Amino acid sequence: MTPTYDDLPALMTRMTGDEKHDASATSTLDVIWVLYHHVLRTDPARPEDPDRDRFLVSKGHGPMAYYAVLAAHGFIGIDLLDTFGEFDSPLGYHPDRTLVPGVEISSGSLGHGLPIATGTATALKLQRRAARVVVLVGDAELDEGSNIEAIQYAGRAGLGNLTVVVIDNESAGLGWPGGIHSRFDIEGWTSTDVDGRDHDALRAAFESGTPDTPHVVVAHV
Amino acid sequence: MIDQRERFYRVAPELLEQDGRLALVLAEIGVGYLEPHIGERIRARVVNVGIREQLLVSFASGLALAGMRPIVHTFAPFLIERPFEQVKLDFGHQGVGGILVSSGGSYSMAAGGETHFGHRDVALLDTLDEWAVHVPGHADEAEHALREAVRGDDRVYIRLDGKSNRHRYADGPGFTVLRSGNLGTVITVGPTADAVLAAAEGRDVTVLYAERIRPFDAHTLRETLTTPDVVIVEPYLSGTSIPYVTDALSDVRHRVIGLGVGHHELRKYGTPKEHENAHGLDVRGISSSFDAFFGDASDLRY
């Protein structure tokens, strides 16, 4: 049975206990849904397939939307959602890749996912695999300088198989004068600013970019 | 005779030629030395990320997550201390392996001062899970450690020092018995061995040589133990391995001291030899520590 977007709130409720979810809890929901439903080439039956697309959730915080989409697409059992955060549950407040099928990195400490992704994207190129790497970061997470090291390297190495999606809910304490995309543009990335709730626009943004440069999608929510 | 670091720069490219799974990740340090050894077949797998040590370690983790075996190299403080959280999370917590190869030892760049001293590395790695730690005392040992490491999938740290012993002493992964005696045991780690052997001359003690210090070879320490008085001499932070000695002998009343690089900042430059003297790691310093420790033990109560 094919999951629909409308199934997600009920799945999240199994974790939060709340009937309604505020904007911060669902800030990543549309992006992750569009990726799994329309963009990524992944197979829950083969989560270790070396040719799979990689989706790295770098920020790790508030993973309910992530777990809900994974459950909707068959990576984890729906009943597991009821155990969210419990001592022996595989579903923690920050994901652990060794416990959850389909989770590519263990995250929670900010600023690790994008630097790791540059290595994975490079490995896939060296192995001549067509798979792409998509990394989700938060606008506040970009405060971490480790991201900047990765943005600089990826641009100069021309990692065309790397896409970053920044969930921009304007939570960065000191803001980003001149826009987030400008930090990427100057390092040779292509960029798209998009409404982070608009599924068609998100899908188009993930399908844009060029083969020789990394691409950033700034999703405003 | 080429030193440990130069041997690494020659052997690593050779290993990359033989195994397409390997990659060498650098942060400018070593790039110039390696260049003559990098053929076209491996050039794409030698990645210089620039002076970006957080990226250096995370990038290597990303390679490992895609099934490659990264060899990561720079000076010890920039490999272990600056990106410590990357070492902790991007290797340990991700559950992937890799090979970290440092150079410069504790004070090979003596005139460089505190910013370039690397004596805290092993103690820091001891707070993490399952890192094998090699402290080669000879270029042949460094080469052997690297050749073994590339065949596995585990987490390995190889600590290259500017100082080497006259001979290769290691004859296996565990501790090697260099001498046997009855009045105690000295464990000498890596490049400290020549000075330790000279200081042990004429003393009735067992000398064990450690090229691989983690995992700690408790078995050989116990098997060869006579009088349970143990000195461990390490070319990095003094006392780093004392807990391991104590654990190994937890059911034996024993004495133990650790010689190594002092905890206090000296704020001195000069030469590696001058630092060795200052930390009591020269023959005279080690010998006087032996005198004090092994001296007249008859008044000690076991």
mmCIF file of N, CA and C in Angstrom, chain A residues 70-188:
data_model
loop_
_atom_site.group_PDB
_atom_site.id
_atom_site.type_symbol
_atom_site.label_atom_id
_atom_site.label_comp_id
_atom_site.label_asym_id
_atom_site.label_seq_id
_atom_site.Cartn_x
_atom_site.Cartn_y
_atom_site.Cartn_z
ATOM 1 N N LEU A 70 10.455 7.486 7.154
ATOM 2 C CA LEU A 70 11.096 6.171 7.024
ATOM 3 C C LEU A 70 10.085 5.051 7.272
ATOM 4 N N ALA A 71 9.234 5.251 8.279
ATOM 5 C CA ALA A 71 8.213 4.232 8.579
ATOM 6 C C ALA A 71 7.203 4.150 7.441
ATOM 7 N N ALA A 72 6.783 5.291 6.913
ATOM 8 C CA ALA A 72 5.803 5.302 5.817
ATOM 9 C C ALA A 72 6.336 4.574 4.595
ATOM 10 N N HIS A 73 7.668 4.602 4.403
ATOM 11 C CA HIS A 73 8.257 3.980 3.213
ATOM 12 C C HIS A 73 8.829 2.593 3.496
ATOM 13 N N GLY A 74 8.559 2.059 4.699
ATOM 14 C CA GLY A 74 8.893 0.661 4.946
ATOM 15 C C GLY A 74 10.299 0.385 5.440
ATOM 16 N N PHE A 75 11.050 1.418 5.829
ATOM 17 C CA PHE A 75 12.394 1.174 6.351
ATOM 18 C C PHE A 75 12.345 0.644 7.786
ATOM 19 N N ILE A 76 11.363 1.125 8.539
ATOM 20 C CA ILE A 76 11.197 0.656 9.919
ATOM 21 C C ILE A 76 9.723 0.352 10.153
ATOM 22 N N GLY A 77 9.459 -0.529 11.119
ATOM 23 C CA GLY A 77 8.077 -0.877 11.433
ATOM 24 C C GLY A 77 7.362 0.305 12.077
ATOM 25 N N ILE A 78 6.085 0.454 11.736
ATOM 26 C CA ILE A 78 5.310 1.581 12.262
ATOM 27 C C ILE A 78 5.150 1.480 13.785
ATOM 28 N N ASP A 79 5.057 0.260 14.278
ATOM 29 C CA ASP A 79 4.894 0.088 15.727
ATOM 30 C C ASP A 79 6.096 0.607 16.522
ATOM 31 N N LEU A 80 7.264 0.605 15.875
ATOM 32 C CA LEU A 80 8.468 1.100 16.553
ATOM 33 C C LEU A 80 8.317 2.553 16.983
ATOM 34 N N LEU A 81 7.500 3.302 16.238
ATOM 35 C CA LEU A 81 7.346 4.732 16.539
ATOM 36 C C LEU A 81 6.841 4.947 17.965
ATOM 37 N N ASP A 82 6.075 3.989 18.472
ATOM 38 C CA ASP A 82 5.539 4.111 19.831
ATOM 39 C C ASP A 82 6.640 4.079 20.891
ATOM 40 N N THR A 83 7.821 3.567 20.516
ATOM 41 C CA THR A 83 8.906 3.417 21.504
ATOM 42 C C THR A 83 9.861 4.595 21.495
ATOM 43 N N PHE A 84 9.570 5.613 20.722
ATOM 44 C CA PHE A 84 10.460 6.767 20.527
ATOM 45 C C PHE A 84 11.071 7.253 21.845
ATOM 46 N N GLY A 85 12.400 7.243 21.908
ATOM 47 C CA GLY A 85 13.102 7.797 23.065
ATOM 48 C C GLY A 85 13.241 6.850 24.243
ATOM 49 N N GLU A 86 12.658 5.666 24.165
ATOM 50 C CA GLU A 86 12.768 4.734 25.294
ATOM 51 C C GLU A 86 14.159 4.103 25.354
ATOM 52 N N PHE A 87 14.477 3.585 26.524
ATOM 53 C CA PHE A 87 15.835 3.086 26.793
ATOM 54 C C PHE A 87 16.355 2.137 25.716
ATOM 55 N N ASP A 88 15.528 1.169 25.345
ATOM 56 C CA ASP A 88 16.032 0.181 24.390
ATOM 57 C C ASP A 88 15.398 0.331 23.010
ATOM 58 N N SER A 89 14.873 1.516 22.737
ATOM 59 C CA SER A 89 14.335 1.780 21.404
ATOM 60 C C SER A 89 15.468 2.144 20.453
ATOM 61 N N PRO A 90 15.384 1.700 19.189
ATOM 62 C CA PRO A 90 16.387 2.168 18.216
ATOM 63 C C PRO A 90 16.160 3.626 17.811
ATOM 64 N N LEU A 91 15.023 4.194 18.195
ATOM 65 C CA LEU A 91 14.663 5.539 17.756
ATOM 66 C C LEU A 91 14.912 6.543 18.877
ATOM 67 N N GLY A 92 16.073 7.179 18.857
ATOM 68 C CA GLY A 92 16.398 8.166 19.873
ATOM 69 C C GLY A 92 16.076 9.568 19.411
ATOM 70 N N TYR A 93 16.284 10.534 20.299
ATOM 71 C CA TYR A 93 16.058 11.934 19.940
ATOM 72 C C TYR A 93 17.079 12.427 18.917
ATOM 73 N N HIS A 94 18.172 11.692 18.803
ATOM 74 C CA HIS A 94 19.101 11.892 17.691
ATOM 75 C C HIS A 94 19.349 10.513 17.096
ATOM 76 N N PRO A 95 19.322 10.389 15.774
ATOM 77 C CA PRO A 95 19.375 9.060 15.150
ATOM 78 C C PRO A 95 20.755 8.399 15.238
ATOM 79 N N ASP A 96 20.739 7.076 15.294
ATOM 80 C CA ASP A 96 21.958 6.269 15.321
ATOM 81 C C ASP A 96 21.921 5.327 14.113
ATOM 82 N N ARG A 97 22.849 5.507 13.208
ATOM 83 C CA ARG A 97 22.828 4.722 11.966
ATOM 84 C C ARG A 97 23.011 3.227 12.205
ATOM 85 N N THR A 98 23.623 2.880 13.336
ATOM 86 C CA THR A 98 23.850 1.459 13.592
ATOM 87 C C THR A 98 22.597 0.782 14.140
ATOM 88 N N LEU A 99 21.574 1.577 14.478
ATOM 89 C CA LEU A 99 20.354 1.017 15.060
ATOM 90 C C LEU A 99 19.158 1.065 14.117
ATOM 91 N N VAL A 100 19.188 1.952 13.114
ATOM 92 C CA VAL A 100 18.001 2.182 12.281
ATOM 93 C C VAL A 100 18.326 1.943 10.805
ATOM 94 N N PRO A 101 17.692 0.935 10.193
ATOM 95 C CA PRO A 101 17.916 0.702 8.765
ATOM 96 C C PRO A 101 17.527 1.936 7.955
ATOM 97 N N GLY A 102 18.365 2.301 7.003
ATOM 98 C CA GLY A 102 18.055 3.452 6.154
ATOM 99 C C GLY A 102 18.614 4.760 6.673
ATOM 100 N N VAL A 103 19.009 4.805 7.939
ATOM 101 C CA VAL A 103 19.651 6.019 8.465
ATOM 102 C C VAL A 103 21.134 5.963 8.096
ATOM 103 N N GLU A 104 21.605 6.983 7.372
ATOM 104 C CA GLU A 104 22.966 6.935 6.828
ATOM 105 C C GLU A 104 24.032 7.399 7.809
ATOM 106 N N ILE A 105 23.703 8.377 8.658
ATOM 107 C CA ILE A 105 24.684 8.817 9.649
ATOM 108 C C ILE A 105 24.020 9.011 11.005
ATOM 109 N N SER A 106 24.810 8.780 12.036
ATOM 110 C CA SER A 106 24.404 9.118 13.393
ATOM 111 C C SER A 106 24.696 10.603 13.570
ATOM 112 N N SER A 107 23.688 11.365 13.953
ATOM 113 C CA SER A 107 23.893 12.811 14.019
ATOM 114 C C SER A 107 23.243 13.387 15.253
ATOM 115 N N GLY A 108 23.492 14.656 15.484
ATOM 116 C CA GLY A 108 23.004 15.318 16.681
ATOM 117 C C GLY A 108 23.942 16.447 17.061
ATOM 118 N N SER A 109 25.241 16.154 16.988
ATOM 119 C CA SER A 109 26.218 17.225 17.131
ATOM 120 C C SER A 109 26.299 17.935 15.788
ATOM 121 N N LEU A 110 26.161 19.252 15.800
ATOM 122 C CA LEU A 110 25.980 19.983 14.544
ATOM 123 C C LEU A 110 27.281 20.130 13.766
ATOM 124 N N GLY A 111 27.127 20.108 12.445
ATOM 125 C CA GLY A 111 28.265 20.411 11.587
ATOM 126 C C GLY A 111 29.100 19.217 11.183
ATOM 127 N N HIS A 112 28.551 18.010 11.311
ATOM 128 C CA HIS A 112 29.293 16.814 10.893
ATOM 129 C C HIS A 112 28.809 16.252 9.559
ATOM 130 N N GLY A 113 27.507 16.381 9.272
ATOM 131 C CA GLY A 113 26.941 15.688 8.119
ATOM 132 C C GLY A 113 27.478 16.162 6.780
ATOM 133 N N LEU A 114 27.578 17.470 6.617
ATOM 134 C CA LEU A 114 28.054 17.981 5.326
ATOM 135 C C LEU A 114 29.522 17.638 5.076
ATOM 136 N N PRO A 115 30.399 17.798 6.072
ATOM 137 C CA PRO A 115 31.778 17.345 5.846
ATOM 138 C C PRO A 115 31.871 15.844 5.545
ATOM 139 N N ILE A 116 31.101 15.024 6.245
ATOM 140 C CA ILE A 116 31.098 13.584 5.948
ATOM 141 C C ILE A 116 30.612 13.354 4.521
ATOM 142 N N ALA A 117 29.581 14.093 4.126
ATOM 143 C CA ALA A 117 28.998 13.915 2.789
ATOM 144 C C ALA A 117 30.002 14.195 1.672
ATOM 145 N N THR A 118 30.930 15.143 1.899
ATOM 146 C CA THR A 118 31.933 15.403 0.862
ATOM 147 C C THR A 118 32.791 14.161 0.638
ATOM 148 N N GLY A 119 33.074 13.435 1.725
ATOM 149 C CA GLY A 119 33.847 12.202 1.589
ATOM 150 C C GLY A 119 33.068 11.125 0.873
ATOM 151 N N THR A 120 31.795 10.956 1.250
ATOM 152 C CA THR A 120 30.977 9.932 0.602
ATOM 153 C C THR A 120 30.755 10.255 -0.874
ATOM 154 N N ALA A 121 30.500 11.509 -1.183
ATOM 155 C CA ALA A 121 30.307 11.904 -2.593
ATOM 156 C C ALA A 121 31.579 11.637 -3.396
ATOM 157 N N THR A 122 32.720 11.903 -2.787
ATOM 158 C CA THR A 122 33.997 11.644 -3.462
ATOM 159 C C THR A 122 34.190 10.152 -3.688
ATOM 160 N N ALA A 123 33.874 9.344 -2.666
ATOM 161 C CA ALA A 123 34.013 7.888 -2.793
ATOM 162 C C ALA A 123 33.127 7.364 -3.926
ATOM 163 N N LEU A 124 31.895 7.847 -4.016
ATOM 164 C CA LEU A 124 30.978 7.383 -5.068
ATOM 165 C C LEU A 124 31.522 7.733 -6.446
ATOM 166 N N LYS A 125 32.127 8.902 -6.573
ATOM 167 C CA LYS A 125 32.737 9.276 -7.854
ATOM 168 C C LYS A 125 33.912 8.359 -8.176
ATOM 169 N N LEU A 126 34.758 8.109 -7.171
ATOM 170 C CA LEU A 126 35.916 7.238 -7.387
ATOM 171 C C LEU A 126 35.468 5.839 -7.794
ATOM 172 N N GLN A 127 34.339 5.393 -7.236
ATOM 173 C CA GLN A 127 33.807 4.054 -7.534
ATOM 174 C C GLN A 127 32.960 4.052 -8.800
ATOM 175 N N ARG A 128 32.843 5.214 -9.438
ATOM 176 C CA ARG A 128 32.058 5.385 -10.671
ATOM 177 C C ARG A 128 30.605 4.951 -10.494
ATOM 178 N N ARG A 129 30.053 5.289 -9.343
ATOM 179 C CA ARG A 129 28.636 5.011 -9.093
ATOM 180 C C ARG A 129 27.832 6.263 -9.429
ATOM 181 N N ALA A 130 26.604 6.044 -9.914
ATOM 182 C CA ALA A 130 25.755 7.165 -10.312
ATOM 183 C C ALA A 130 24.985 7.756 -9.134
ATOM 184 N N ALA A 131 25.130 7.153 -7.961
ATOM 185 C CA ALA A 131 24.340 7.590 -6.799
ATOM 186 C C ALA A 131 24.682 9.020 -6.411
ATOM 187 N N ARG A 132 23.697 9.699 -5.830
ATOM 188 C CA ARG A 132 23.913 11.060 -5.354
ATOM 189 C C ARG A 132 23.836 11.090 -3.829
ATOM 190 N N VAL A 133 24.365 12.179 -3.269
ATOM 191 C CA VAL A 133 24.342 12.375 -1.826
ATOM 192 C C VAL A 133 23.571 13.657 -1.548
ATOM 193 N N VAL A 134 22.554 13.553 -0.692
ATOM 194 C CA VAL A 134 21.763 14.713 -0.301
ATOM 195 C C VAL A 134 21.912 14.882 1.215
ATOM 196 N N VAL A 135 22.254 16.088 1.644
ATOM 197 C CA VAL A 135 22.453 16.362 3.065
ATOM 198 C C VAL A 135 21.474 17.423 3.527
ATOM 199 N N LEU A 136 20.806 17.140 4.633
ATOM 200 C CA LEU A 136 19.895 18.116 5.211
ATOM 201 C C LEU A 136 20.591 18.818 6.377
ATOM 202 N N VAL A 137 20.653 20.148 6.302
ATOM 203 C CA VAL A 137 21.212 20.934 7.407
ATOM 204 C C VAL A 137 20.207 22.017 7.803
ATOM 205 N N GLY A 138 20.374 22.550 8.992
ATOM 206 C CA GLY A 138 19.531 23.654 9.435
ATOM 207 C C GLY A 138 20.246 24.979 9.218
ATOM 208 N N ASP A 139 19.479 26.059 9.121
ATOM 209 C CA ASP A 139 20.126 27.366 8.912
ATOM 210 C C ASP A 139 21.002 27.751 10.097
ATOM 211 N N ALA A 140 20.591 27.375 11.304
ATOM 212 C CA ALA A 140 21.411 27.677 12.482
ATOM 213 C C ALA A 140 22.628 26.759 12.540
ATOM 214 N N GLU A 141 22.468 25.565 12.035
ATOM 215 C CA GLU A 141 23.586 24.624 12.032
ATOM 216 C C GLU A 141 24.756 25.156 11.200
ATOM 217 N N LEU A 142 24.452 25.971 10.200
ATOM 218 C CA LEU A 142 25.512 26.520 9.359
ATOM 219 C C LEU A 142 26.459 27.430 10.141
ATOM 220 N N ASP A 143 26.056 27.823 11.360
ATOM 221 C CA ASP A 143 26.977 28.586 12.214
ATOM 222 C C ASP A 143 28.288 27.824 12.425
ATOM 223 N N GLU A 144 28.190 26.502 12.484
ATOM 224 C CA GLU A 144 29.382 25.684 12.745
ATOM 225 C C GLU A 144 30.382 25.809 11.596
ATOM 226 N N GLY A 145 31.610 26.196 11.941
ATOM 227 C CA GLY A 145 32.621 26.439 10.916
ATOM 228 C C GLY A 145 33.000 25.226 10.097
ATOM 229 N N SER A 146 32.778 24.035 10.648
ATOM 230 C CA SER A 146 33.125 22.820 9.902
ATOM 231 C C SER A 146 32.358 22.757 8.582
ATOM 232 N N ASN A 147 31.144 23.308 8.555
ATOM 233 C CA ASN A 147 30.379 23.337 7.306
ATOM 234 C C ASN A 147 31.086 24.160 6.237
ATOM 235 N N ILE A 148 31.665 25.262 6.681
ATOM 236 C CA ILE A 148 32.302 26.166 5.722
ATOM 237 C C ILE A 148 33.496 25.482 5.069
ATOM 238 N N GLU A 149 34.258 24.716 5.858
ATOM 239 C CA GLU A 149 35.371 23.955 5.291
ATOM 240 C C GLU A 149 34.854 23.043 4.171
ATOM 241 N N ALA A 150 33.727 22.404 4.422
ATOM 242 C CA ALA A 150 33.165 21.457 3.453
ATOM 243 C C ALA A 150 32.613 22.180 2.219
ATOM 244 N N ILE A 151 31.953 23.318 2.440
ATOM 245 C CA ILE A 151 31.400 24.083 1.311
ATOM 246 C C ILE A 151 32.537 24.519 0.385
ATOM 247 N N GLN A 152 33.628 24.989 0.984
ATOM 248 C CA GLN A 152 34.773 25.431 0.187
ATOM 249 C C GLN A 152 35.349 24.257 -0.611
ATOM 250 N N TYR A 153 35.558 23.143 0.075
ATOM 251 C CA TYR A 153 36.176 22.001 -0.604
ATOM 252 C C TYR A 153 35.283 21.465 -1.728
ATOM 253 N N ALA A 154 34.003 21.263 -1.425
ATOM 254 C CA ALA A 154 33.096 20.648 -2.401
ATOM 255 C C ALA A 154 32.984 21.490 -3.669
ATOM 256 N N GLY A 155 32.955 22.823 -3.495
ATOM 257 C CA GLY A 155 32.871 23.705 -4.658
ATOM 258 C C GLY A 155 34.102 23.589 -5.534
ATOM 259 N N ARG A 156 35.255 23.584 -4.895
ATOM 260 C CA ARG A 156 36.499 23.560 -5.670
ATOM 261 C C ARG A 156 36.771 22.191 -6.264
ATOM 262 N N ALA A 157 36.218 21.139 -5.635
ATOM 263 C CA ALA A 157 36.386 19.784 -6.175
ATOM 264 C C ALA A 157 35.308 19.458 -7.201
ATOM 265 N N GLY A 158 34.330 20.331 -7.360
ATOM 266 C CA GLY A 158 33.273 20.111 -8.356
ATOM 267 C C GLY A 158 32.443 18.860 -8.090
ATOM 268 N N LEU A 159 32.000 18.685 -6.850
ATOM 269 C CA LEU A 159 31.231 17.485 -6.492
ATOM 270 C C LEU A 159 29.784 17.620 -6.965
ATOM 271 N N GLY A 160 29.558 17.320 -8.235
ATOM 272 C CA GLY A 160 28.233 17.465 -8.830
ATOM 273 C C GLY A 160 27.206 16.475 -8.309
ATOM 274 N N ASN A 161 27.674 15.444 -7.598
ATOM 275 C CA ASN A 161 26.743 14.450 -7.047
ATOM 276 C C ASN A 161 26.328 14.785 -5.616
ATOM 277 N N LEU A 162 26.649 16.006 -5.185
ATOM 278 C CA LEU A 162 26.329 16.430 -3.815
ATOM 279 C C LEU A 162 25.285 17.541 -3.828
ATOM 280 N N THR A 163 24.221 17.340 -3.065
ATOM 281 C CA THR A 163 23.191 18.368 -2.889
ATOM 282 C C THR A 163 23.014 18.630 -1.404
ATOM 283 N N VAL A 164 23.014 19.899 -1.037
ATOM 284 C CA VAL A 164 22.692 20.267 0.339
ATOM 285 C C VAL A 164 21.319 20.908 0.337
ATOM 286 N N VAL A 165 20.474 20.511 1.274
ATOM 287 C CA VAL A 165 19.214 21.233 1.457
ATOM 288 C C VAL A 165 19.250 21.879 2.835
ATOM 289 N N VAL A 166 19.115 23.202 2.832
ATOM 290 C CA VAL A 166 19.120 23.957 4.087
ATOM 291 C C VAL A 166 17.684 24.261 4.452
ATOM 292 N N ILE A 167 17.255 23.759 5.603
ATOM 293 C CA ILE A 167 15.925 24.107 6.106
ATOM 294 C C ILE A 167 16.061 25.459 6.806
ATOM 295 N N ASP A 168 15.544 26.507 6.166
ATOM 296 C CA ASP A 168 15.735 27.859 6.703
ATOM 297 C C ASP A 168 14.464 28.325 7.401
ATOM 298 N N ASN A 169 14.466 28.166 8.722
ATOM 299 C CA ASN A 169 13.345 28.713 9.494
ATOM 300 C C ASN A 169 13.808 29.925 10.296
ATOM 301 N N GLU A 170 14.863 30.542 9.799
ATOM 302 C CA GLU A 170 15.405 31.784 10.384
ATOM 303 C C GLU A 170 15.671 31.629 11.870
ATOM 304 N N SER A 171 16.296 30.518 12.214
ATOM 305 C CA SER A 171 16.595 30.268 13.619
ATOM 306 C C SER A 171 18.043 30.585 13.966
ATOM 307 N N ALA A 172 18.844 30.982 12.983
ATOM 308 C CA ALA A 172 20.241 31.331 13.274
ATOM 309 C C ALA A 172 20.274 32.617 14.093
ATOM 310 N N GLY A 173 20.895 32.551 15.256
ATOM 311 C CA GLY A 173 20.855 33.663 16.198
ATOM 312 C C GLY A 173 21.362 34.974 15.633
ATOM 313 N N LEU A 174 22.401 34.902 14.810
ATOM 314 C CA LEU A 174 22.986 36.119 14.259
ATOM 315 C C LEU A 174 22.587 36.328 12.803
ATOM 316 N N GLY A 175 21.712 35.453 12.291
ATOM 317 C CA GLY A 175 21.212 35.624 10.930
ATOM 318 C C GLY A 175 22.273 35.399 9.859
ATOM 319 N N TRP A 176 21.836 35.543 8.597
ATOM 320 C CA TRP A 176 22.740 35.383 7.466
ATOM 321 C C TRP A 176 22.590 36.564 6.517
ATOM 322 N N PRO A 177 23.248 37.687 6.824
ATOM 323 C CA PRO A 177 23.107 38.862 5.959
ATOM 324 C C PRO A 177 23.495 38.521 4.524
ATOM 325 N N GLY A 178 22.641 38.919 3.586
ATOM 326 C CA GLY A 178 22.941 38.627 2.181
ATOM 327 C C GLY A 178 22.426 37.277 1.753
ATOM 328 N N GLY A 179 21.847 36.516 2.668
ATOM 329 C CA GLY A 179 21.229 35.250 2.291
ATOM 330 C C GLY A 179 22.167 34.070 2.426
ATOM 331 N N ILE A 180 21.584 32.922 2.751
ATOM 332 C CA ILE A 180 22.375 31.705 2.911
ATOM 333 C C ILE A 180 23.023 31.295 1.591
ATOM 334 N N HIS A 181 22.266 31.426 0.504
ATOM 335 C CA HIS A 181 22.779 30.935 -0.784
ATOM 336 C C HIS A 181 24.096 31.602 -1.171
ATOM 337 N N SER A 182 24.301 32.847 -0.685
ATOM 338 C CA SER A 182 25.505 33.576 -1.108
ATOM 339 C C SER A 182 26.782 32.909 -0.592
ATOM 340 N N ARG A 183 26.682 32.212 0.560
ATOM 341 C CA ARG A 183 27.863 31.498 1.090
ATOM 342 C C ARG A 183 28.264 30.351 0.168
ATOM 343 N N PHE A 184 27.288 29.803 -0.507
ATOM 344 C CA PHE A 184 27.550 28.692 -1.429
ATOM 345 C C PHE A 184 27.938 29.219 -2.812
ATOM 346 N N ASP A 185 27.211 30.261 -3.241
ATOM 347 C CA ASP A 185 27.445 30.810 -4.586
ATOM 348 C C ASP A 185 28.913 31.177 -4.782
ATOM 349 N N ILE A 186 29.481 31.837 -3.779
ATOM 350 C CA ILE A 186 30.845 32.341 -3.939
ATOM 351 C C ILE A 186 31.858 31.207 -4.027
ATOM 352 N N GLU A 187 31.468 30.027 -3.547
ATOM 353 C CA GLU A 187 32.358 28.867 -3.614
ATOM 354 C C GLU A 187 32.064 27.982 -4.823
ATOM 355 N N GLY A 188 31.279 28.495 -5.766
ATOM 356 C CA GLY A 188 31.096 27.767 -7.022
ATOM 357 C C GLY A 188 29.959 26.767 -7.023
#
